[in-house]
Amino acid sequence: MTSVRQAKHQHNVQKWTQIIMEQRVSGLSGLAYCRRAGINSKTFYYWQNVIQKELLASKAQYADVVETLSPSSEPLKPSKVEHETSAPKTPATSVEVAHETVEPPAESTSIASPSSVAHVMVQKYQHSMPLYRQEREWKEIGIPLSRAMLANWVIRPAEDWLMPLAARLQQDLLQQDVIHADETPVQVHKEKGRKNPAKSYMWVFSSGEYEQAHPIRLYEYQPGRSGSYAEDFLKRFNGILQTDGYQKVPCHAHALCWAHARRYFVEAIPPDLPKEDLLGSICKEAIERINELFAIDKRLAERPIRDFTIGRKNWLFSDSPKGAKASAVVYSIIETAKANGLNPFQYLKYLFEHLPDADIQRHPEHLDDVLPWNETIQQNCK
């Protein structure tokens, strides 16, 4: 009898959690939602209190990634980053617990805590776990969060706090002596004036391998691979730009990629040429000398691009340009954090705990306090 009662209670918890989540996303108050949905308001608030108490009771297990369902909280405005299609399965990662205190929401109008938003971002953009798999993982621990809500947890914080931080990082990057640039295709839906799926591009701009200043990796979504996109990003840059052949981009000096140069020498060798005839040839000598230079020219920009392409194999496409831009800025912050020796989860969590109170719109100088190389950040986000 007890097991039957427990099973019925668990079924009701899951049912009413989903109803409460739908109310949050609807933007309506509890009473207005109940009237529209034909739900008894007393029953609605009863289960809201039950679920809130159960979440509080289990906070020691999930507090670092879950915020309580506060009756006073209201939802973020719904918006989508993407809808993923099926992709190869990867093992689900476990939810780590770091604290036993319930955090305040990352957004004053959201149930998402700083750590839950950081967790979702790191799972997708560092560990390549698309949102539909995360949706399944949350459900397995008894919290039915839709991928649309998880997408909203990515796009809103990215727009409000990560994009201003990325713009601040861009200022520092443009002051450096060498920048590496590269790009890779990405499918984006709902491109204005273009058919689905549109072939767009994710660009990455990285500081030089031996740059004395701080390492920075910045991603930027663009609908094409024209050099004009790089030109717009690199305005006011007066250093050396290394690319795989975009010489149309204005810069103080342009450096090309030895890996691409080597490819032309390899292609110049006739396929039926005997090996003995190749010895002493210009192509053979050029290939050997370029091989020696590979230890120096490591194509720094291609490494962040590879991290992006690994993730792309799992989540496949972005549902909108807005979502693609959010993805670009999250990749920027995570990869820059890694380049500066930070733990991406701890860094994102720190940002979402402190930036909402920093009033960065009126006081952008506060962004200097959360740059990856700031002493406080280095001490708290390793």
XYZ file of N, CA, C and O in Angstrom, residues 23-24 26-36 44-45 71 73-75:
76
model
N 3.184 27.195 -16.476
C 2.697 28.484 -15.983
C 3.813 29.522 -15.998
O 3.603 30.681 -16.372
N 5.024 29.129 -15.597
C 6.157 30.047 -15.593
C 6.443 30.560 -17.012
O 6.639 31.747 -17.240
N 4.405 30.635 -19.532
C 3.273 31.369 -20.119
C 3.336 32.862 -19.833
O 2.790 33.677 -20.572
N 4.009 33.256 -18.733
C 4.065 34.667 -18.370
C 2.864 35.137 -17.573
O 2.793 36.302 -17.184
N 1.914 34.225 -17.308
C 0.709 34.575 -16.563
C 0.929 34.349 -15.065
O 1.769 33.544 -14.661
N 0.181 35.054 -14.250
C 0.196 34.785 -12.816
C -0.436 33.421 -12.580
O -1.104 32.853 -13.453
N -0.252 32.897 -11.359
C -0.824 31.599 -11.052
C -2.342 31.570 -11.223
O -2.900 30.642 -11.816
N -3.012 32.602 -10.706
C -4.479 32.654 -10.808
C -4.938 32.766 -12.254
O -5.888 32.088 -12.677
N -4.271 33.645 -13.040
C -4.665 33.825 -14.441
C -4.447 32.537 -15.233
O -5.278 32.163 -16.080
N -3.355 31.859 -14.954
C -3.074 30.600 -15.660
C -4.123 29.549 -15.302
O -4.607 28.826 -16.169
N -4.490 29.471 -14.017
C -5.487 28.488 -13.596
C -6.836 28.752 -14.257
O -7.528 27.818 -14.682
N -7.207 30.032 -14.343
C -8.481 30.367 -14.999
C -8.448 29.966 -16.472
O -9.412 29.406 -16.990
N -7.328 30.245 -17.129
C -7.247 29.920 -18.561
C -7.215 28.416 -18.802
O -7.816 27.906 -19.757
N -3.613 23.952 -7.368
C -2.376 24.424 -7.997
C -1.390 24.893 -6.941
O -0.222 24.470 -6.935
N -1.836 25.764 -6.014
C -0.928 26.306 -5.005
C -0.534 25.253 -3.971
O 0.566 25.311 -3.400
N 7.207 30.909 -5.357
C 5.908 31.425 -5.788
C 5.983 32.839 -6.323
O 5.160 33.258 -7.109
N 8.468 34.091 -8.121
C 9.282 34.222 -9.325
C 8.412 34.185 -10.571
O 7.378 33.547 -10.608
N 8.842 34.873 -11.587
C 8.159 34.885 -12.866
C 9.139 34.402 -13.932
O 10.336 34.452 -13.756
N 8.638 33.948 -15.095
C 9.519 33.326 -16.073
C 10.291 34.325 -16.915
O 9.932 35.498 -17.013
